[in-house]
């Protein structure tokens, strides 16, 4: 069976581009706080990428979430907790759970 070395990198690049696209959509429509969309690139990497790429895409999504907070302009503490701190916790929790699932699947196989 021949493996292609560009395939895992292609998944990582496409997931990063998807995260950037979701960030730009969030800037274009600032009223819609739909942070759950940043889970989509993480799931894409989980399904077709490598385990370490899950953390790379999650880190990029975290940076984009923080950048969206700065571009949003809301300074209230409640908005910060609901729209930015909680999504970061959920994003990293989901990434950790998906990475652990891949480890268990590899051990099971």
mmCIF file of N, CA and C in Angstrom:
data_model
loop_
_atom_site.group_PDB
_atom_site.id
_atom_site.type_symbol
_atom_site.label_atom_id
_atom_site.label_comp_id
_atom_site.label_asym_id
_atom_site.label_seq_id
_atom_site.Cartn_x
_atom_site.Cartn_y
_atom_site.Cartn_z
ATOM 1 N N UNK A 1 0.846 -1.179 0.000
ATOM 2 C CA UNK A 1 0.000 0.000 0.000
ATOM 3 C C UNK A 1 0.888 1.237 0.000
ATOM 4 N N UNK A 2 0.681 2.100 -0.935
ATOM 5 C CA UNK A 2 1.491 3.302 -1.057
ATOM 6 C C UNK A 2 0.783 4.465 -0.363
ATOM 7 N N UNK A 3 1.530 5.192 0.450
ATOM 8 C CA UNK A 3 0.973 6.362 1.125
ATOM 9 C C UNK A 3 1.517 7.621 0.480
ATOM 10 N N UNK A 4 0.710 8.651 0.457
ATOM 11 C CA UNK A 4 1.111 9.919 -0.115
ATOM 12 C C UNK A 4 1.386 10.908 1.015
ATOM 13 N N UNK A 5 2.586 11.489 1.065
ATOM 14 C CA UNK A 5 2.937 12.354 2.189
ATOM 15 C C UNK A 5 2.201 13.690 2.195
ATOM 16 N N UNK A 6 1.624 14.120 1.101
ATOM 17 C CA UNK A 6 0.946 15.409 1.061
ATOM 18 C C UNK A 6 -0.475 15.345 1.612
ATOM 19 N N UNK A 7 -1.036 14.180 1.688
ATOM 20 C CA UNK A 7 -2.433 14.070 2.101
ATOM 21 C C UNK A 7 -2.697 14.602 3.511
ATOM 22 N N UNK A 8 -1.933 14.229 4.531
ATOM 23 C CA UNK A 8 -2.206 14.796 5.865
ATOM 24 C C UNK A 8 -2.017 16.309 5.904
ATOM 25 N N UNK A 9 -1.032 16.795 5.164
ATOM 26 C CA UNK A 9 -0.824 18.237 5.142
ATOM 27 C C UNK A 9 -1.953 18.947 4.400
ATOM 28 N N UNK A 10 -2.497 18.293 3.405
ATOM 29 C CA UNK A 10 -3.616 18.871 2.667
ATOM 30 C C UNK A 10 -4.829 19.035 3.577
ATOM 31 N N UNK A 11 -5.090 18.038 4.404
ATOM 32 C CA UNK A 11 -6.206 18.126 5.354
ATOM 33 C C UNK A 11 -5.968 19.263 6.339
ATOM 34 N N UNK A 12 -4.739 19.396 6.824
ATOM 35 C CA UNK A 12 -4.415 20.471 7.763
ATOM 36 C C UNK A 12 -4.588 21.838 7.120
ATOM 37 N N UNK A 13 -4.109 21.989 5.901
ATOM 38 C CA UNK A 13 -4.232 23.273 5.199
ATOM 39 C C UNK A 13 -5.696 23.605 4.934
ATOM 40 N N UNK A 14 -6.470 22.632 4.498
ATOM 41 C CA UNK A 14 -7.888 22.885 4.237
ATOM 42 C C UNK A 14 -8.647 23.235 5.513
ATOM 43 N N UNK A 15 -8.312 22.594 6.620
ATOM 44 C CA UNK A 15 -8.962 22.906 7.888
ATOM 45 C C UNK A 15 -8.589 24.313 8.367
ATOM 46 N N UNK A 16 -7.335 24.704 8.177
ATOM 47 C CA UNK A 16 -6.917 26.065 8.548
ATOM 48 C C UNK A 16 -7.601 27.108 7.676
ATOM 49 N N UNK A 17 -7.720 26.817 6.391
ATOM 50 C CA UNK A 17 -8.431 27.739 5.499
ATOM 51 C C UNK A 17 -9.905 27.837 5.870
ATOM 52 N N UNK A 18 -10.496 26.739 6.276
ATOM 53 C CA UNK A 18 -11.888 26.752 6.720
ATOM 54 C C UNK A 18 -12.043 27.599 7.978
ATOM 55 N N UNK A 19 -11.101 27.485 8.907
ATOM 56 C CA UNK A 19 -11.148 28.300 10.125
ATOM 57 C C UNK A 19 -11.010 29.789 9.788
ATOM 58 N N UNK A 20 -10.120 30.118 8.860
ATOM 59 C CA UNK A 20 -9.974 31.517 8.443
ATOM 60 C C UNK A 20 -11.230 32.031 7.747
ATOM 61 N N UNK A 21 -11.850 31.190 6.947
ATOM 62 C CA UNK A 21 -13.091 31.582 6.281
ATOM 63 C C UNK A 21 -14.198 31.835 7.294
ATOM 64 N N UNK A 22 -14.299 30.986 8.292
ATOM 65 C CA UNK A 22 -15.304 31.184 9.338
ATOM 66 C C UNK A 22 -15.035 32.453 10.131
ATOM 67 N N UNK A 23 -13.767 32.779 10.349
ATOM 68 C CA UNK A 23 -13.403 34.024 11.034
ATOM 69 C C UNK A 23 -13.820 35.228 10.204
ATOM 70 N N UNK A 24 -13.559 35.182 8.913
ATOM 71 C CA UNK A 24 -13.938 36.309 8.041
ATOM 72 C C UNK A 24 -15.450 36.464 7.955
ATOM 73 N N UNK A 25 -16.168 35.369 7.959
ATOM 74 C CA UNK A 25 -17.626 35.447 7.972
ATOM 75 C C UNK A 25 -18.090 36.062 9.283
ATOM 76 N N UNK A 26 -17.438 35.708 10.380
ATOM 77 C CA UNK A 26 -17.776 36.296 11.676
ATOM 78 C C UNK A 26 -17.516 37.789 11.735
ATOM 79 N N UNK A 27 -16.478 38.250 11.042
ATOM 80 C CA UNK A 27 -16.203 39.690 10.984
ATOM 81 C C UNK A 27 -17.239 40.390 10.114
ATOM 82 N N UNK A 28 -17.638 39.737 9.020
ATOM 83 C CA UNK A 28 -18.608 40.349 8.115
ATOM 84 C C UNK A 28 -19.982 40.481 8.761
ATOM 85 N N UNK A 29 -20.342 39.540 9.614
ATOM 86 C CA UNK A 29 -21.633 39.565 10.300
ATOM 87 C C UNK A 29 -21.351 39.560 11.808
ATOM 88 N N UNK A 30 -21.032 40.710 12.404
ATOM 89 C CA UNK A 30 -20.627 40.713 13.818
ATOM 90 C C UNK A 30 -21.770 40.445 14.795
ATOM 91 N N UNK A 31 -23.011 40.559 14.377
ATOM 92 C CA UNK A 31 -24.127 40.341 15.292
ATOM 93 C C UNK A 31 -24.332 38.858 15.579
ATOM 94 N N UNK A 32 -23.916 38.009 14.687
ATOM 95 C CA UNK A 32 -24.132 36.573 14.838
ATOM 96 C C UNK A 32 -22.945 35.950 15.573
ATOM 97 N N UNK A 33 -23.105 35.640 16.835
ATOM 98 C CA UNK A 33 -22.060 34.983 17.609
ATOM 99 C C UNK A 33 -22.295 33.485 17.543
ATOM 100 N N UNK A 34 -21.782 32.879 16.511
ATOM 101 C CA UNK A 34 -21.920 31.436 16.363
ATOM 102 C C UNK A 34 -20.544 30.811 16.448
ATOM 103 N N UNK A 35 -20.036 30.690 17.662
ATOM 104 C CA UNK A 35 -18.682 30.195 17.872
ATOM 105 C C UNK A 35 -18.581 28.696 17.639
ATOM 106 N N UNK A 36 -19.689 28.006 17.643
ATOM 107 C CA UNK A 36 -19.661 26.563 17.420
ATOM 108 C C UNK A 36 -19.166 26.187 16.042
ATOM 109 N N UNK A 37 -19.177 27.145 15.129
ATOM 110 C CA UNK A 37 -18.689 26.858 13.784
ATOM 111 C C UNK A 37 -17.192 26.569 13.776
ATOM 112 N N UNK A 38 -16.462 27.028 14.787
ATOM 113 C CA UNK A 38 -15.035 26.741 14.852
ATOM 114 C C UNK A 38 -14.750 25.287 15.216
ATOM 115 N N UNK A 39 -15.771 24.548 15.601
ATOM 116 C CA UNK A 39 -15.602 23.120 15.836
ATOM 117 C C UNK A 39 -15.531 22.343 14.519
ATOM 118 N N UNK A 40 -16.046 22.917 13.457
ATOM 119 C CA UNK A 40 -16.058 22.241 12.158
ATOM 120 C C UNK A 40 -14.655 21.908 11.646
ATOM 121 N N UNK A 41 -13.691 22.847 11.656
ATOM 122 C CA UNK A 41 -12.339 22.466 11.212
ATOM 123 C C UNK A 41 -11.696 21.393 12.094
ATOM 124 N N UNK A 42 -12.004 21.408 13.377
ATOM 125 C CA UNK A 42 -11.451 20.393 14.284
ATOM 126 C C UNK A 42 -12.015 19.024 13.930
ATOM 127 N N UNK A 43 -13.289 18.958 13.621
ATOM 128 C CA UNK A 43 -13.907 17.684 13.239
ATOM 129 C C UNK A 43 -13.366 17.200 11.900
ATOM 130 N N UNK A 44 -13.116 18.122 10.972
ATOM 131 C CA UNK A 44 -12.539 17.747 9.678
ATOM 132 C C UNK A 44 -11.180 17.089 9.881
ATOM 133 N N UNK A 45 -10.361 17.674 10.740
ATOM 134 C CA UNK A 45 -9.039 17.093 11.007
ATOM 135 C C UNK A 45 -9.177 15.770 11.759
ATOM 136 N N UNK A 46 -10.145 15.669 12.649
ATOM 137 C CA UNK A 46 -10.363 14.409 13.363
ATOM 138 C C UNK A 46 -10.713 13.289 12.392
ATOM 139 N N UNK A 47 -11.552 13.585 11.417
ATOM 140 C CA UNK A 47 -12.006 12.539 10.500
ATOM 141 C C UNK A 47 -10.939 12.134 9.494
ATOM 142 N N UNK A 48 -10.154 13.098 8.978
ATOM 143 C CA UNK A 48 -9.245 12.784 7.883
ATOM 144 C C UNK A 48 -7.788 13.124 8.149
ATOM 145 N N UNK A 49 -7.478 13.702 9.277
ATOM 146 C CA UNK A 49 -6.103 14.126 9.540
ATOM 147 C C UNK A 49 -5.431 13.322 10.627
ATOM 148 N N UNK A 50 -4.339 13.899 11.126
ATOM 149 C CA UNK A 50 -3.570 13.261 12.184
ATOM 150 C C UNK A 50 -3.957 13.849 13.535
ATOM 151 N N UNK A 51 -3.588 13.122 14.590
ATOM 152 C CA UNK A 51 -3.965 13.544 15.936
ATOM 153 C C UNK A 51 -3.316 14.876 16.317
ATOM 154 N N UNK A 52 -2.067 15.074 15.971
ATOM 155 C CA UNK A 52 -1.408 16.324 16.351
ATOM 156 C C UNK A 52 -1.987 17.526 15.606
ATOM 157 N N UNK A 53 -2.558 17.281 14.440
ATOM 158 C CA UNK A 53 -3.164 18.373 13.682
ATOM 159 C C UNK A 53 -4.430 18.899 14.357
ATOM 160 N N UNK A 54 -5.067 18.070 15.163
ATOM 161 C CA UNK A 54 -6.242 18.527 15.907
ATOM 162 C C UNK A 54 -5.859 19.692 16.797
ATOM 163 N N UNK A 55 -4.722 19.564 17.468
ATOM 164 C CA UNK A 55 -4.278 20.628 18.367
ATOM 165 C C UNK A 55 -3.821 21.870 17.609
ATOM 166 N N UNK A 56 -3.234 21.687 16.433
ATOM 167 C CA UNK A 56 -2.814 22.839 15.635
ATOM 168 C C UNK A 56 -4.017 23.664 15.162
ATOM 169 N N UNK A 57 -5.035 22.977 14.675
ATOM 170 C CA UNK A 57 -6.233 23.673 14.209
ATOM 171 C C UNK A 57 -6.978 24.304 15.380
ATOM 172 N N UNK A 58 -6.975 23.644 16.518
ATOM 173 C CA UNK A 58 -7.619 24.204 17.703
ATOM 174 C C UNK A 58 -6.892 25.464 18.174
ATOM 175 N N UNK A 59 -5.576 25.454 18.112
ATOM 176 C CA UNK A 59 -4.813 26.648 18.491
ATOM 177 C C UNK A 59 -5.109 27.803 17.541
ATOM 178 N N UNK A 60 -5.169 27.516 16.241
ATOM 179 C CA UNK A 60 -5.504 28.566 15.276
ATOM 180 C C UNK A 60 -6.915 29.092 15.528
ATOM 181 N N UNK A 61 -7.847 28.207 15.780
ATOM 182 C CA UNK A 61 -9.223 28.638 16.056
ATOM 183 C C UNK A 61 -9.295 29.466 17.332
ATOM 184 N N UNK A 62 -8.488 29.121 18.325
ATOM 185 C CA UNK A 62 -8.467 29.901 19.569
ATOM 186 C C UNK A 62 -7.962 31.306 19.327
ATOM 187 N N UNK A 63 -6.914 31.418 18.539
ATOM 188 C CA UNK A 63 -6.380 32.746 18.207
ATOM 189 C C UNK A 63 -7.425 33.553 17.440
ATOM 190 N N UNK A 64 -8.130 32.910 16.538
ATOM 191 C CA UNK A 64 -9.155 33.613 15.766
ATOM 192 C C UNK A 64 -10.335 34.016 16.642
ATOM 193 N N UNK A 65 -10.666 33.202 17.634
ATOM 194 C CA UNK A 65 -11.731 33.584 18.571
ATOM 195 C C UNK A 65 -11.336 34.810 19.387
ATOM 196 N N UNK A 66 -10.097 34.850 19.851
ATOM 197 C CA UNK A 66 -9.619 36.009 20.599
ATOM 198 C C UNK A 66 -9.578 37.238 19.695
ATOM 199 N N UNK A 67 -9.153 37.057 18.454
ATOM 200 C CA UNK A 67 -9.131 38.181 17.512
ATOM 201 C C UNK A 67 -10.539 38.683 17.220
ATOM 202 N N UNK A 68 -11.492 37.780 17.163
ATOM 203 C CA UNK A 68 -12.870 38.216 16.931
ATOM 204 C C UNK A 68 -13.400 39.003 18.122
ATOM 205 N N UNK A 69 -12.918 38.677 19.327
ATOM 206 C CA UNK A 69 -13.324 39.454 20.507
ATOM 207 C C UNK A 69 -12.800 40.877 20.403
ATOM 208 N N UNK A 70 -11.558 41.033 19.948
ATOM 209 C CA UNK A 70 -10.990 42.374 19.818
ATOM 210 C C UNK A 70 -11.669 43.175 18.719
ATOM 211 N N UNK A 71 -12.058 42.523 17.631
ATOM 212 C CA UNK A 71 -12.720 43.238 16.545
ATOM 213 C C UNK A 71 -14.189 43.498 16.835
ATOM 214 N N UNK A 72 -14.762 42.737 17.776
ATOM 215 C CA UNK A 72 -16.187 42.886 18.093
ATOM 216 C C UNK A 72 -16.469 44.200 18.797
ATOM 217 N N UNK A 73 -15.626 44.576 19.723
ATOM 218 C CA UNK A 73 -15.783 45.857 20.397
ATOM 219 C C UNK A 73 -16.606 45.818 21.663
ATOM 220 N N UNK A 74 -17.141 44.674 22.060
ATOM 221 C CA UNK A 74 -17.891 44.607 23.309
ATOM 222 C C UNK A 74 -16.914 44.460 24.462
ATOM 223 N N UNK A 75 -17.132 45.238 25.506
ATOM 224 C CA UNK A 75 -16.195 45.228 26.626
ATOM 225 C C UNK A 75 -16.825 44.705 27.914
ATOM 226 N N UNK A 76 -18.050 44.255 27.878
ATOM 227 C CA UNK A 76 -18.705 43.774 29.092
ATOM 228 C C UNK A 76 -18.139 42.418 29.491
ATOM 229 N N UNK A 77 -18.043 42.197 30.798
ATOM 230 C CA UNK A 77 -17.479 40.952 31.308
ATOM 231 C C UNK A 77 -18.361 39.753 30.964
ATOM 232 N N UNK A 78 -19.656 39.932 31.017
ATOM 233 C CA UNK A 78 -20.570 38.840 30.672
ATOM 234 C C UNK A 78 -20.433 38.417 29.225
ATOM 235 N N UNK A 79 -20.288 39.380 28.333
ATOM 236 C CA UNK A 79 -20.090 39.044 26.922
ATOM 237 C C UNK A 79 -18.774 38.309 26.714
ATOM 238 N N UNK A 80 -17.745 38.730 27.447
ATOM 239 C CA UNK A 80 -16.451 38.068 27.332
ATOM 240 C C UNK A 80 -16.552 36.611 27.767
ATOM 241 N N UNK A 81 -17.225 36.363 28.871
ATOM 242 C CA UNK A 81 -17.330 34.996 29.388
ATOM 243 C C UNK A 81 -18.188 34.133 28.468
ATOM 244 N N UNK A 82 -19.335 34.651 28.043
ATOM 245 C CA UNK A 82 -20.268 33.853 27.247
ATOM 246 C C UNK A 82 -19.777 33.634 25.824
ATOM 247 N N UNK A 83 -19.257 34.674 25.192
ATOM 248 C CA UNK A 83 -18.930 34.576 23.770
ATOM 249 C C UNK A 83 -17.483 34.225 23.480
ATOM 250 N N UNK A 84 -16.596 34.271 24.489
ATOM 251 C CA UNK A 84 -15.193 34.034 24.173
ATOM 252 C C UNK A 84 -14.490 33.078 25.129
ATOM 253 N N UNK A 85 -14.698 33.199 26.412
ATOM 254 C CA UNK A 85 -14.034 32.297 27.341
ATOM 255 C C UNK A 85 -14.667 30.905 27.316
ATOM 256 N N UNK A 86 -15.980 30.836 27.372
ATOM 257 C CA UNK A 86 -16.672 29.554 27.300
ATOM 258 C C UNK A 86 -16.408 28.833 25.973
ATOM 259 N N UNK A 87 -16.441 29.523 24.824
ATOM 260 C CA UNK A 87 -16.106 28.828 23.572
ATOM 261 C C UNK A 87 -14.690 28.276 23.552
ATOM 262 N N UNK A 88 -13.736 28.977 24.162
ATOM 263 C CA UNK A 88 -12.369 28.451 24.209
ATOM 264 C C UNK A 88 -12.299 27.167 25.030
ATOM 265 N N UNK A 89 -13.013 27.139 26.145
ATOM 266 C CA UNK A 89 -13.030 25.939 26.983
ATOM 267 C C UNK A 89 -13.689 24.783 26.229
ATOM 268 N N UNK A 90 -14.796 25.052 25.569
ATOM 269 C CA UNK A 90 -15.488 24.001 24.819
ATOM 270 C C UNK A 90 -14.635 23.526 23.649
ATOM 271 N N UNK A 91 -13.982 24.445 22.960
ATOM 272 C CA UNK A 91 -13.152 24.101 21.807
ATOM 273 C C UNK A 91 -11.985 23.203 22.219
ATOM 274 N N UNK A 92 -11.279 23.584 23.281
ATOM 275 C CA UNK A 92 -10.149 22.769 23.736
ATOM 276 C C UNK A 92 -10.615 21.458 24.355
ATOM 277 N N UNK A 93 -11.767 21.460 25.020
ATOM 278 C CA UNK A 93 -12.303 20.210 25.554
ATOM 279 C C UNK A 93 -12.671 19.231 24.454
ATOM 280 N N UNK A 94 -13.299 19.736 23.415
ATOM 281 C CA UNK A 94 -13.656 18.875 22.285
ATOM 282 C C UNK A 94 -12.408 18.351 21.581
ATOM 283 N N UNK A 95 -11.408 19.200 21.428
ATOM 284 C CA UNK A 95 -10.165 18.756 20.788
ATOM 285 C C UNK A 95 -9.490 17.662 21.602
ATOM 286 N N UNK A 96 -9.471 17.821 22.919
ATOM 287 C CA UNK A 96 -8.846 16.810 23.763
ATOM 288 C C UNK A 96 -9.616 15.496 23.684
ATOM 289 N N UNK A 97 -10.944 15.569 23.718
ATOM 290 C CA UNK A 97 -11.750 14.349 23.635
ATOM 291 C C UNK A 97 -11.582 13.643 22.296
ATOM 292 N N UNK A 98 -11.535 14.402 21.209
ATOM 293 C CA UNK A 98 -11.345 13.790 19.896
ATOM 294 C C UNK A 98 -9.965 13.163 19.765
ATOM 295 N N UNK A 99 -8.950 13.811 20.315
ATOM 296 C CA UNK A 99 -7.603 13.238 20.275
ATOM 297 C C UNK A 99 -7.538 11.959 21.108
ATOM 298 N N UNK A 100 -8.195 11.943 22.252
ATOM 299 C CA UNK A 100 -8.218 10.734 23.077
ATOM 300 C C UNK A 100 -8.967 9.601 22.374
ATOM 301 N N UNK A 101 -10.006 9.965 21.636
ATOM 302 C CA UNK A 101 -10.738 8.942 20.886
ATOM 303 C C UNK A 101 -9.852 8.330 19.807
ATOM 304 N N UNK A 102 -9.036 9.146 19.134
ATOM 305 C CA UNK A 102 -8.134 8.600 18.134
ATOM 306 C C UNK A 102 -7.092 7.677 18.768
ATOM 307 N N UNK A 103 -6.605 8.040 19.948
ATOM 308 C CA UNK A 103 -5.652 7.186 20.648
ATOM 309 C C UNK A 103 -6.297 5.843 20.973
ATOM 310 N N UNK A 104 -7.515 5.855 21.467
ATOM 311 C CA UNK A 104 -8.201 4.610 21.798
ATOM 312 C C UNK A 104 -8.474 3.779 20.545
ATOM 313 N N UNK A 105 -8.809 4.427 19.440
ATOM 314 C CA UNK A 105 -9.044 3.688 18.207
ATOM 315 C C UNK A 105 -7.757 3.039 17.713
ATOM 316 N N UNK A 106 -6.632 3.733 17.853
ATOM 317 C CA UNK A 106 -5.359 3.139 17.429
ATOM 318 C C UNK A 106 -4.972 1.987 18.337
ATOM 319 N N UNK A 107 -5.231 2.107 19.632
ATOM 320 C CA UNK A 107 -4.905 1.017 20.540
ATOM 321 C C UNK A 107 -5.814 -0.180 20.309
ATOM 322 N N UNK A 108 -7.063 0.095 19.974
ATOM 323 C CA UNK A 108 -8.012 -0.987 19.717
ATOM 324 C C UNK A 108 -7.649 -1.751 18.454
ATOM 325 N N UNK A 109 -7.179 -1.015 17.451
ATOM 326 C CA UNK A 109 -6.805 -1.654 16.181
ATOM 327 C C UNK A 109 -5.530 -2.435 16.380
#
